[in-house]
Tab-separated table of C-alpha atoms and ligand atoms in Angstrom:
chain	number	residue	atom	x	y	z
A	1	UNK	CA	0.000	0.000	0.000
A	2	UNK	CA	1.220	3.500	-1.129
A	3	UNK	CA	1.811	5.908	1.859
A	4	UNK	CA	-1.389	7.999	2.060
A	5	UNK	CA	-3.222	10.321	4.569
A	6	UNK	CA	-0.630	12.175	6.887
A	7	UNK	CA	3.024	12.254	5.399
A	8	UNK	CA	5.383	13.673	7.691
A	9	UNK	CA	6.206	16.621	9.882
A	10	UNK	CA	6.684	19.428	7.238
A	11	UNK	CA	7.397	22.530	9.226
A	12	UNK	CA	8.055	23.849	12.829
A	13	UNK	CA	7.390	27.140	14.451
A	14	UNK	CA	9.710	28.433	17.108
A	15	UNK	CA	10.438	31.277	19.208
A	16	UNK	CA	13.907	32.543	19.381
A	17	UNK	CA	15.385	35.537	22.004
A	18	UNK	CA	17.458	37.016	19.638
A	19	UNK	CA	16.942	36.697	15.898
A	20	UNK	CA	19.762	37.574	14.319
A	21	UNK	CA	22.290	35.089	16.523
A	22	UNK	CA	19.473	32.432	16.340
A	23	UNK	CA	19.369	33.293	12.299
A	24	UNK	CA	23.081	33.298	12.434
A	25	UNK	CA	22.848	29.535	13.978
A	26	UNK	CA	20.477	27.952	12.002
A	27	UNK	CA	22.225	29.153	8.926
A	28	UNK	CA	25.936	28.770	9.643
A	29	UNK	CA	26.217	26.215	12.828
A	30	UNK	CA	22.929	24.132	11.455
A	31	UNK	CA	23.337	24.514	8.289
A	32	UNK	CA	19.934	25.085	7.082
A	33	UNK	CA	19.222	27.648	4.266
A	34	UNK	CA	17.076	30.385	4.503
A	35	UNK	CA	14.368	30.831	2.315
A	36	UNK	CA	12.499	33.894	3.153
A	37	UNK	CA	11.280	36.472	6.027
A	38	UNK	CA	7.521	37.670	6.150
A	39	UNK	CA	6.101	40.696	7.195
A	40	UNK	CA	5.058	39.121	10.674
A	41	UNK	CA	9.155	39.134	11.241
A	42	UNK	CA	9.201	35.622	10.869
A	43	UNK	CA	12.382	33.470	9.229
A	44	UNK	CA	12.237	30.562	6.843
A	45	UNK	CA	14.708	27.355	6.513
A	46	UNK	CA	14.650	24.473	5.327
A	47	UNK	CA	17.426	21.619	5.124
A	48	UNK	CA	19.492	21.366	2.284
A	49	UNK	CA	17.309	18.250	0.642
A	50	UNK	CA	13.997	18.856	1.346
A	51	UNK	CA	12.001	20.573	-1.437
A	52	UNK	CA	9.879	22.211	-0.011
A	53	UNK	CA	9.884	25.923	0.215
A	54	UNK	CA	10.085	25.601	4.391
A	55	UNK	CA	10.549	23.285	7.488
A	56	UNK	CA	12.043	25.603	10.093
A	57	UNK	CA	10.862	28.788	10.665
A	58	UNK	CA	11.995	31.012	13.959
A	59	UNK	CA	10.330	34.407	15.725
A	60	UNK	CA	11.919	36.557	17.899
A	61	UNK	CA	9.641	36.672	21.229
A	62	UNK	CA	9.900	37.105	24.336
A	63	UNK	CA	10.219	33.528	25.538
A	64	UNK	CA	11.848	30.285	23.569
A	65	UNK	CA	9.209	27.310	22.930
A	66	UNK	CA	7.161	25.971	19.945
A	67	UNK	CA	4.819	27.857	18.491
A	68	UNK	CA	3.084	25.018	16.547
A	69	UNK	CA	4.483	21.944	14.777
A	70	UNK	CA	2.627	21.420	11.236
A	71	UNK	CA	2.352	17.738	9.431
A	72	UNK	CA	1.721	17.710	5.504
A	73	UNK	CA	-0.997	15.168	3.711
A	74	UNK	CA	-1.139	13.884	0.801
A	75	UNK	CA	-3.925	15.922	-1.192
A	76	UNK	CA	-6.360	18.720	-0.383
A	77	UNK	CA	-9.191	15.963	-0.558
A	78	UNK	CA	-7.479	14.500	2.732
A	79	UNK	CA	-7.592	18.349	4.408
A	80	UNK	CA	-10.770	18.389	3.865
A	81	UNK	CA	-11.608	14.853	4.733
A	82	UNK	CA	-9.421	15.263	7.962
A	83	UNK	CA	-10.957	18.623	8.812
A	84	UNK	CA	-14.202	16.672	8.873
A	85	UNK	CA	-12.987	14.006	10.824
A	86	UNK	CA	-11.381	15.940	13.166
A	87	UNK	CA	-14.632	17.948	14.004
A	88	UNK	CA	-16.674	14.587	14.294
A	89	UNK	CA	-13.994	13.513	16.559
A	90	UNK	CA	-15.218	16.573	18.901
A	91	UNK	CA	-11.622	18.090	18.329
A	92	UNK	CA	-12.510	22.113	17.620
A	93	UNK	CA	-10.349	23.240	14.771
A	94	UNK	CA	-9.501	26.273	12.984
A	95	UNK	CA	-8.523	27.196	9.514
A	96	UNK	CA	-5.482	29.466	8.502
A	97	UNK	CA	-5.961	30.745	4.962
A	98	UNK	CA	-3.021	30.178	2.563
A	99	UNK	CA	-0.330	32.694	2.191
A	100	UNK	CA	-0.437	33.335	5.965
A	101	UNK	CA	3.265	31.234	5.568
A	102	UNK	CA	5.097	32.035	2.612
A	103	UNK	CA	4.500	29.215	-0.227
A	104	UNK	CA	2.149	27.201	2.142
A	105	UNK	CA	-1.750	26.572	1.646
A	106	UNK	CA	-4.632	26.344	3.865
A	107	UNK	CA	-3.533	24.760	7.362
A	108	UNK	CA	-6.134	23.171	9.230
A	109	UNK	CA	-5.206	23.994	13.119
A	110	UNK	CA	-5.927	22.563	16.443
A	111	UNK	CA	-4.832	21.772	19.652
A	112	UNK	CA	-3.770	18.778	21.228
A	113	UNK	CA	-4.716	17.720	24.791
A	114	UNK	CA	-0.923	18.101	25.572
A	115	UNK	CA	-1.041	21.573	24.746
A	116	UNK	CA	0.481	21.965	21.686
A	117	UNK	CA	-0.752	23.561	17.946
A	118	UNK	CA	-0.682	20.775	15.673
A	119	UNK	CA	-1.306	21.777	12.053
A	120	UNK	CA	-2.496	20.016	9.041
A	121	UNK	CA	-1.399	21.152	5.377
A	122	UNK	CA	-1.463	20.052	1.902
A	123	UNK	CA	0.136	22.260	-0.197
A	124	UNK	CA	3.861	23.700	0.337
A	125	UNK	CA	5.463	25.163	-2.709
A	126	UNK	CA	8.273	22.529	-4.458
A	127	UNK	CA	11.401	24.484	-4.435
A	128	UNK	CA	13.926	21.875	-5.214
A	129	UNK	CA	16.234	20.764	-3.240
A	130	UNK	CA	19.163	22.412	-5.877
A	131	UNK	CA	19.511	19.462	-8.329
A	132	UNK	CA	17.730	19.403	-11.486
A	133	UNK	CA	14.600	16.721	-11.123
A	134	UNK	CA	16.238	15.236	-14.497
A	135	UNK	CA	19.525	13.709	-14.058
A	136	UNK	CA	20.851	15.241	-10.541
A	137	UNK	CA	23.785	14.662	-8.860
A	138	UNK	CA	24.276	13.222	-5.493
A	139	UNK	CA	24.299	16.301	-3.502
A	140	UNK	CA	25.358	19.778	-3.314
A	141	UNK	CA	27.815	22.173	-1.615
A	142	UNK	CA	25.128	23.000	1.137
A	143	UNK	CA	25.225	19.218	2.306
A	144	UNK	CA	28.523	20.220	3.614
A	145	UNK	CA	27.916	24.000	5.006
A	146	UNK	CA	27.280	23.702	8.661
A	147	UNK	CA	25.790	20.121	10.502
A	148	UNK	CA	23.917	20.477	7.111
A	149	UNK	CA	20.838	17.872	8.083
A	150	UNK	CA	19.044	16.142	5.350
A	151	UNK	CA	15.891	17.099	6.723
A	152	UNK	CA	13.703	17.904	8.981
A	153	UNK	CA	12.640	14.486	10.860
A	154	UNK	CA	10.450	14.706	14.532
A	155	UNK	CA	10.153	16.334	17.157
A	156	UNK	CA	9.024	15.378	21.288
A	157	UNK	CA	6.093	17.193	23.624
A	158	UNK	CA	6.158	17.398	26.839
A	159	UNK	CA	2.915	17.830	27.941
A	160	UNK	CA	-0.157	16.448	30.400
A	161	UNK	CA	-3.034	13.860	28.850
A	162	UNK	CA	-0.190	12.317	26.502
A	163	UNK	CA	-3.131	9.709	26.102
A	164	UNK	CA	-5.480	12.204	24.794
A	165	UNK	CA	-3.126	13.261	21.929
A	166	UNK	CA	-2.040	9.347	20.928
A	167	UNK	CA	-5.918	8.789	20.410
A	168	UNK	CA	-6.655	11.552	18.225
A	169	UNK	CA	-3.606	11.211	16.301
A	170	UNK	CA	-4.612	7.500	15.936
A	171	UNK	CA	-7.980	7.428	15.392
A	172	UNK	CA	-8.119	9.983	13.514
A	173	UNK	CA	-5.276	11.383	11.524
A	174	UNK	CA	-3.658	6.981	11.354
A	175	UNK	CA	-0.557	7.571	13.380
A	176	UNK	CA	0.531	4.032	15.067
A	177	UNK	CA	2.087	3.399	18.123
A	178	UNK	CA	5.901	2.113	17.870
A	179	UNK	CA	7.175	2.284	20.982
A	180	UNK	CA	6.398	3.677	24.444
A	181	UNK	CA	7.410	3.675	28.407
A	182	UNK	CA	5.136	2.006	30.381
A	183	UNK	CA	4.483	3.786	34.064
A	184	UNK	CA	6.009	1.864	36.909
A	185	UNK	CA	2.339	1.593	38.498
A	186	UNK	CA	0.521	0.418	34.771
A	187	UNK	CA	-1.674	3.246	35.141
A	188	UNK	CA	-1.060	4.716	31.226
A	189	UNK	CA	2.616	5.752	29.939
A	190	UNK	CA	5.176	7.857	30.574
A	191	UNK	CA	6.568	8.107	26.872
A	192	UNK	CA	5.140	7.328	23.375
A	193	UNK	CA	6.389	7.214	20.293
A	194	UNK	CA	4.094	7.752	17.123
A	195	UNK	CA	4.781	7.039	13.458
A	196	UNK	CA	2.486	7.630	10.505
A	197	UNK	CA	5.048	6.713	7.887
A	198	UNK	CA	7.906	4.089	8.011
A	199	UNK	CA	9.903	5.897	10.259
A	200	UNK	CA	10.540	4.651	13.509
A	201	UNK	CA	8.594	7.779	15.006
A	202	UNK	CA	7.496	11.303	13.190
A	203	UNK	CA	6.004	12.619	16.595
A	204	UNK	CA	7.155	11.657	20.430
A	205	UNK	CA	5.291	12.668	23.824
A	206	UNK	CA	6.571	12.538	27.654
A	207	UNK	CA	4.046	13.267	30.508
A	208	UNK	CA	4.865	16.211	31.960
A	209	UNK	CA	2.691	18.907	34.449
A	210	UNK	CA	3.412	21.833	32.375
A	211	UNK	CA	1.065	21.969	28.783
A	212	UNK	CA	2.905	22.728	25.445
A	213	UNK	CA	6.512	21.889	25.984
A	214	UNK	CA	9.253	21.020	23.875
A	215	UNK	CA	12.001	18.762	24.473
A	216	UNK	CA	13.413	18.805	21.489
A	217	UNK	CA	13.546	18.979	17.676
A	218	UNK	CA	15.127	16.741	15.462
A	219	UNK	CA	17.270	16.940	12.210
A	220	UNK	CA	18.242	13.477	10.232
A	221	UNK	CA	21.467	13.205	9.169
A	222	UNK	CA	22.605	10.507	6.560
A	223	UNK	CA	25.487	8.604	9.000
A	224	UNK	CA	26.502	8.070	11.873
A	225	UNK	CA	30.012	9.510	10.913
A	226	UNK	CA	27.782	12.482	9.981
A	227	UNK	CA	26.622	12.845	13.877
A	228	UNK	CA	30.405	12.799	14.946
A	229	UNK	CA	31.266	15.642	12.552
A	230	UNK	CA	28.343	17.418	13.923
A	231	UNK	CA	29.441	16.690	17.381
A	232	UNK	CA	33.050	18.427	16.299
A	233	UNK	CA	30.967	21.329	14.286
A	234	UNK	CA	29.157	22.198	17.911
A	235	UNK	CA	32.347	22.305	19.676
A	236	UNK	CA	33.939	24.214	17.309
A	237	UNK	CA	30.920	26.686	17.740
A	238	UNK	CA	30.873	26.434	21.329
A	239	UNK	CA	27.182	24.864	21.336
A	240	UNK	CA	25.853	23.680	24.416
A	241	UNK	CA	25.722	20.207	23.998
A	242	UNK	CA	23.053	18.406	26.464
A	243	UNK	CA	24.091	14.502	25.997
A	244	UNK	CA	25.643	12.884	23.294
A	245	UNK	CA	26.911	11.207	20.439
A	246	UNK	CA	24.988	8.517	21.838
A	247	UNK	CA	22.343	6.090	20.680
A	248	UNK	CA	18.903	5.468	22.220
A	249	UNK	CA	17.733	2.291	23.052
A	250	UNK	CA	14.565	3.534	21.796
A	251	UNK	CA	14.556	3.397	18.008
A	252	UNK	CA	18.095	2.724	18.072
A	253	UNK	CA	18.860	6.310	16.666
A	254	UNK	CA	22.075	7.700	17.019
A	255	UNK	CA	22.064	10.831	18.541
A	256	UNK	CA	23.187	13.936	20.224
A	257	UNK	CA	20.866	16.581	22.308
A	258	UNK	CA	22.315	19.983	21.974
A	259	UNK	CA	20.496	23.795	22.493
A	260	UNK	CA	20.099	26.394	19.787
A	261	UNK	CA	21.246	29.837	21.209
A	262	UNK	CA	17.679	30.478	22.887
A	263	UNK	CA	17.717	27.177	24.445
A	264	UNK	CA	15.574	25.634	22.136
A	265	UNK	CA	16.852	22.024	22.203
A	266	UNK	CA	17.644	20.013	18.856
A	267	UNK	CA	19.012	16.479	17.691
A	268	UNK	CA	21.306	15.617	15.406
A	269	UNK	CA	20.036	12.233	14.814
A	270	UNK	CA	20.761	9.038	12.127
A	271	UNK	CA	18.795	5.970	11.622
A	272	UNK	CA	16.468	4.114	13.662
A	273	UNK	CA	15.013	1.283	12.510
A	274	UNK	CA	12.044	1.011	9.867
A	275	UNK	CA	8.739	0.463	11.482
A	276	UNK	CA	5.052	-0.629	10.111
A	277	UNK	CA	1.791	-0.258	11.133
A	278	UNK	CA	1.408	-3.917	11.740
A	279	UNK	CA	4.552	-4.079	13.706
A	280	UNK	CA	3.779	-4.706	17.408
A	281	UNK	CA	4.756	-1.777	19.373
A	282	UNK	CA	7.747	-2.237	21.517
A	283	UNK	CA	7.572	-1.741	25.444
A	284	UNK	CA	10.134	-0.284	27.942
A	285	UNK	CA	9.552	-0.691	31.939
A	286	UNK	CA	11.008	2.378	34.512
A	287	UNK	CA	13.119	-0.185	35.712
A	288	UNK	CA	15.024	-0.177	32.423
A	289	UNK	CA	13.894	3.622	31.122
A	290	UNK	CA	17.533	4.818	31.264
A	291	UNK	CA	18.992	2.340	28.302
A	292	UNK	CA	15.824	2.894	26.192
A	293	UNK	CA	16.541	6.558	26.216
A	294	UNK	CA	20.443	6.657	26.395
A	295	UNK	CA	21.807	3.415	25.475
A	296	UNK	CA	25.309	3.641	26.437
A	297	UNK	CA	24.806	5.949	29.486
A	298	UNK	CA	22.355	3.587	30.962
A	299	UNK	CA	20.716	6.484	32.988
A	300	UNK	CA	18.334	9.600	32.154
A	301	UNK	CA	21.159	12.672	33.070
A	302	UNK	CA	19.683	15.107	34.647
A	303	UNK	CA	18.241	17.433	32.073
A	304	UNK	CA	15.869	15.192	30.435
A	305	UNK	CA	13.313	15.257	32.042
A	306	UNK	CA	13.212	19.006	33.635
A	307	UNK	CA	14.688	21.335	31.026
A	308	UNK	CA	12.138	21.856	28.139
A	309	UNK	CA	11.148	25.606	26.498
B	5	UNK	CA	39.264	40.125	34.532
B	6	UNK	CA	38.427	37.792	36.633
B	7	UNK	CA	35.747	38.073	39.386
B	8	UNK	CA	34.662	36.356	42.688
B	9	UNK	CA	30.705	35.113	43.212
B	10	UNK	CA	29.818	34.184	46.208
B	11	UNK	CA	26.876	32.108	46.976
B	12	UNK	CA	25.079	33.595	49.934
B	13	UNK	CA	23.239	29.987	50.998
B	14	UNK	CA	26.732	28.185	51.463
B	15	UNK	CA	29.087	31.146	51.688
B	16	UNK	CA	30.809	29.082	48.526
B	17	UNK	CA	32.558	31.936	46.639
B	18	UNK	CA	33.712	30.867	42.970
B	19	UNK	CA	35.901	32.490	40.271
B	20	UNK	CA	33.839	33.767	37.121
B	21	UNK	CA	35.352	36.318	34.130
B	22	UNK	CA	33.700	38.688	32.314
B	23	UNK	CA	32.886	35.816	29.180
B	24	UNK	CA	32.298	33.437	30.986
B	25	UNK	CA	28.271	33.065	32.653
B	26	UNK	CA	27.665	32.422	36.662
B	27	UNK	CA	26.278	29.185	35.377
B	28	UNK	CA	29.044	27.544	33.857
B	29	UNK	CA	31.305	29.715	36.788
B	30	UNK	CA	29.097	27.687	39.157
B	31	UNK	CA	29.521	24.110	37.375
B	32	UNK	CA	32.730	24.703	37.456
B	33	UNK	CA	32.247	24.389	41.365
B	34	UNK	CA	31.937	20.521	40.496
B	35	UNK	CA	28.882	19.876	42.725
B	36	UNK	CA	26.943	16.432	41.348
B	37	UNK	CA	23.558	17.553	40.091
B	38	UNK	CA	23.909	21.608	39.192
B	39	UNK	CA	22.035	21.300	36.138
B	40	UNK	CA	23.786	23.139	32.761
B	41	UNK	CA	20.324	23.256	31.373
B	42	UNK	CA	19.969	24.944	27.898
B	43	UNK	CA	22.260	27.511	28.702
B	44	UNK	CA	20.898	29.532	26.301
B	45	UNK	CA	18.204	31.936	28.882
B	46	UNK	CA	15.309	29.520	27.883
B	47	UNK	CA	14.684	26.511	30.512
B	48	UNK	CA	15.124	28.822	33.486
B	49	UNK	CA	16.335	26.225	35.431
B	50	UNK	CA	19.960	28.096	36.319
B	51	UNK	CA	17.572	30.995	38.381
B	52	UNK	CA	18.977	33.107	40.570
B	53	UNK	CA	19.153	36.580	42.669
B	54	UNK	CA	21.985	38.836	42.705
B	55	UNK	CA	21.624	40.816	45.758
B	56	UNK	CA	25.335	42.612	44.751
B	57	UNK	CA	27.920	43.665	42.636
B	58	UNK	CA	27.489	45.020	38.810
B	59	UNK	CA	26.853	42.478	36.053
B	60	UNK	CA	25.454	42.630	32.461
B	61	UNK	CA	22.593	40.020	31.003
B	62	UNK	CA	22.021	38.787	27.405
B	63	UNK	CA	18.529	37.495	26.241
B	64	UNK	CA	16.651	35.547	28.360
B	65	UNK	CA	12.691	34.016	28.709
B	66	UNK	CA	10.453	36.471	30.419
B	67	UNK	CA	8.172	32.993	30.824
B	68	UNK	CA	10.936	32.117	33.883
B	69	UNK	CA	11.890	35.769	34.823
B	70	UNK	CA	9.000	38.526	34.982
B	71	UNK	CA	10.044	42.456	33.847
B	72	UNK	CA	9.665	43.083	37.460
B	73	UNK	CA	12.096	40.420	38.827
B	74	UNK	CA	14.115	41.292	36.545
B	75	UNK	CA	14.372	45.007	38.176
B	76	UNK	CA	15.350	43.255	41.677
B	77	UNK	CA	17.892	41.789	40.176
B	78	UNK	CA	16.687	38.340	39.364
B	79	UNK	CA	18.361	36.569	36.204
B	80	UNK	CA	19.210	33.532	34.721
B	81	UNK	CA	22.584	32.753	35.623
B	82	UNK	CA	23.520	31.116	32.441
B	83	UNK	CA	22.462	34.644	30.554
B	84	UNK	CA	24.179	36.376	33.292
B	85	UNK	CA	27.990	37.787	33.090
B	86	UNK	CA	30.211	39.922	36.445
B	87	UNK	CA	31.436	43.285	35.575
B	88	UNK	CA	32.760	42.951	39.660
B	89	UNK	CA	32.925	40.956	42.239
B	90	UNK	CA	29.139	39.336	42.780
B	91	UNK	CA	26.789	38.234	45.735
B	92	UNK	CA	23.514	35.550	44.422
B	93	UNK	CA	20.766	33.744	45.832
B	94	UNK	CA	19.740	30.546	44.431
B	95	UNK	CA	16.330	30.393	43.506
B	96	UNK	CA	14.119	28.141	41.386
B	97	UNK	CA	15.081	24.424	40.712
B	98	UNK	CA	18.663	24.581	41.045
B	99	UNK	CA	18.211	25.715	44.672
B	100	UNK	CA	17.808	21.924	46.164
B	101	UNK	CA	20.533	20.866	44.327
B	102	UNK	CA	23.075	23.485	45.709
B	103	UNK	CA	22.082	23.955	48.862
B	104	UNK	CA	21.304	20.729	49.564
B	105	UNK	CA	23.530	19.051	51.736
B	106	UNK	CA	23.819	15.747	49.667
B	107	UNK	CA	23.660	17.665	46.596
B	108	UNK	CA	22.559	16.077	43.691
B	109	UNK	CA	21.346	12.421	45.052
B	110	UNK	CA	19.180	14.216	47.098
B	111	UNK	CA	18.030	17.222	45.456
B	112	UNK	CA	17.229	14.413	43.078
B	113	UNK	CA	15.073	12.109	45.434
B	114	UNK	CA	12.693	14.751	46.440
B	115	UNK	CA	12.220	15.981	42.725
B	116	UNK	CA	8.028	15.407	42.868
B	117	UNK	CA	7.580	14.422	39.499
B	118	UNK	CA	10.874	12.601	38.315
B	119	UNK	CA	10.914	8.967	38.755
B	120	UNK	CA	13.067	6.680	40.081
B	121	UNK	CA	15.503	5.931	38.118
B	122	UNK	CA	18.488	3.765	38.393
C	411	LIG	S1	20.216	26.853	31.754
C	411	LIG	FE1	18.294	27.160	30.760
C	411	LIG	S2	17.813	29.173	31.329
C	411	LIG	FE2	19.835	28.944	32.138
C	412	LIG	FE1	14.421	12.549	18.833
């Protein structure tokens, strides 16, 4: 069966402290390329091989955070048919004409019970990823400017009612469950990780008090050799690096956590595995909750699961 | 230049210079458990008071520190840099951890909402 319905993340809103470093990172440190400013302010990026016009897209404000987190499907149809679906579902949701974002059509927005704006979106303009769609080359100098990520990949909430979000996004928009931590007393989960592709998760929620936080967002890169050089790119650029290169025993990514310059905290991350919606999700106990999330370290340090913006 | 901080909870005093933040000045104290959060003015877990001495901040969340603290001299200490020698309450999260007198394993045990873990 073709992939259909929900794709993949497409684009991320943050807030940033101070544009012009936070500009200054995502282009030269990150190694995304910018692709336009709007009238509200706002700055667009998007990784050197994804073709659409945007992924990454930073404010400046007053505090750091997510501002919404936007997943594109296949078709207008499936807007529509979502929209509907949603509002059966009892989920109120909002529509935000096109143009609002540069090169994006109508987004379809609500909120989740974790307290975060999750968006829905069919149309992005195709930009190209800089290589001809007949006979391209491998890649391009921008794979090498900065960490340079191939794209855009997932991102994790921290929020209450993590249980509320996993049932919309299953029932209705056809995410799956791949993996998740189960709470030492079997009353729900602590973690959950959700795919709606063949990835081993496009969207990832911890329980947590405070609505509408994010632990982190997070940028595939092609190799593991790839997340070392990144690892040397942050020192070089004196990034604050949170834990890593590591892998997680969950999804059995490679990784490292690190913090843009407002705090904002991203992954560098390669592989995990390839999952399906008929796979049988796998299971982690508290007892063993430190390998699933850091492999090697064994142990949550003490930032994961307190510092969020 | 090089300045002296002093924490007024444990009468610790530590060396910080003008680059470097009273965060990392204070990690470099090598207690278990002081958090080097995002470091970047946006977790607000580093919070703290500076009750004296002259010192110059870069951007940080008004979600963790209010206009109005900010006035009385309340900052995040990993957006926070001496321009002399410095006196600082601890505030926020990073307060069990510093003053407690295990330091981290027990600022860590009576975290309400962490679990165990090993
Ligand atoms: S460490 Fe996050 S605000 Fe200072
Ligand atoms: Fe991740």
């Amino acid at each position: 069966m073709a992939m259909t319905g929900v794709l993949r993340p497409g684009h991320v809103q943050m807030r940033v402290l101070d544009l012009e470093e936070s500009i200054h990172f995502y282009t030269n440190v990150l190694g995304l390329i910018e692709t336009g400013r709007d009238s509200q302010g706002r700055v667009y990026f998007k990784a050197w091989d994804e073709r659409d016009h945007n992924s990454v897209l930073i404010r400046q404000a007053d505090t750091a955070g997510l501002d919404f987190v936007g997943f594109k499907v296949d078709s207008v149809a499936t807007l529509d048919q979502l929209e509907a679906d949603l509002k059966a579902y009892g989920v109120m949701t909002e529509r935000i004409p096109a143009g609002e974002m540069l090169e994006t059509g109508d987004r379809v927005r609500f909120l989740l019970p974790t307290g975060h704006t999750f968006e829905l979106y069919a149309e992005k303009t195709d930009i190209g990823n800089g290589q001809p769609y007949v006979n391209p080359e491998a890649w391009i100098p921008a794979a090498e400017h900065g960490i340079a990520p191939v794209r855009f990949d997932h991102l994790l909430c921290y929020g209450p009612d993590i249980e509320k979000a996993q049932a919309i996004l299953q029932d209705v928009l056809g995410f799956y469950l791949v993996e998740h931590i189960e709470l030492e007393d079997g009353s729900g989960d602590l973690a959950i990780w959700l795919s709606t592709s063949i990835k081993a998760h496009d969207i990832a929620f911890v329980r947590h008090p405070e609505p509408g936080k994010l632990h982190h967002v997070s940028f595939l890169l092609d190799s593991w050799e790839k997340v070392l050089r990144a690892a040397d790119l942050m020192s070089i650029n004196r990034v604050s690096i949170d834990i890593g290169p590591t892998r997680h025993g969950v999804t059995r990514g490679t990784t490292i956590y690190a913090f843009d310059p407002s705090g904002n905290r991203f992954e560098t991350f390669c592989g995990g595995y390839q999952s399906y919606p008929d796979g049988k999700p796998i299971k982690w106990t508290m007892g063993d909750v430190g390998r699933g999330i850091f492999y090697h370290d064994r142990a949550l340090n003490d930032t994961f699961l307190s510092v969020v913006t | 230049m090089r300045y002296s901080v002093q924490i007024e909870e444990t009468g610790e005093v530590y060396a910080c210079t003008e680059q470097q933040s009273l965060l990392w000045g204070l990690a470099q104290l090598g207690r278990k458990g002081i958090p080097l959060g995002c470091r970047g003015g946006g977790c607000g877990v580093c919070k703290v008071a500076i009750t004296q001495g002259d010192y110059q901040t870069g951007p940080m969340s008004a979600a963790h520190v209010t206009p109005e603290e900010r006035q009385s001299g309340v900052v995040l200490a990993c957006r926070c840099y001496p321009r002399g020698d410095l006196s600082l309450r601890v505030l926020g999260k990073m307060q069990r951890t510093v003053c407690a007198p295990g330091g981290g394993d027990a600022a860590k045990a009576s975290e309400q909402h962490q679990p165990a873990v090993q």
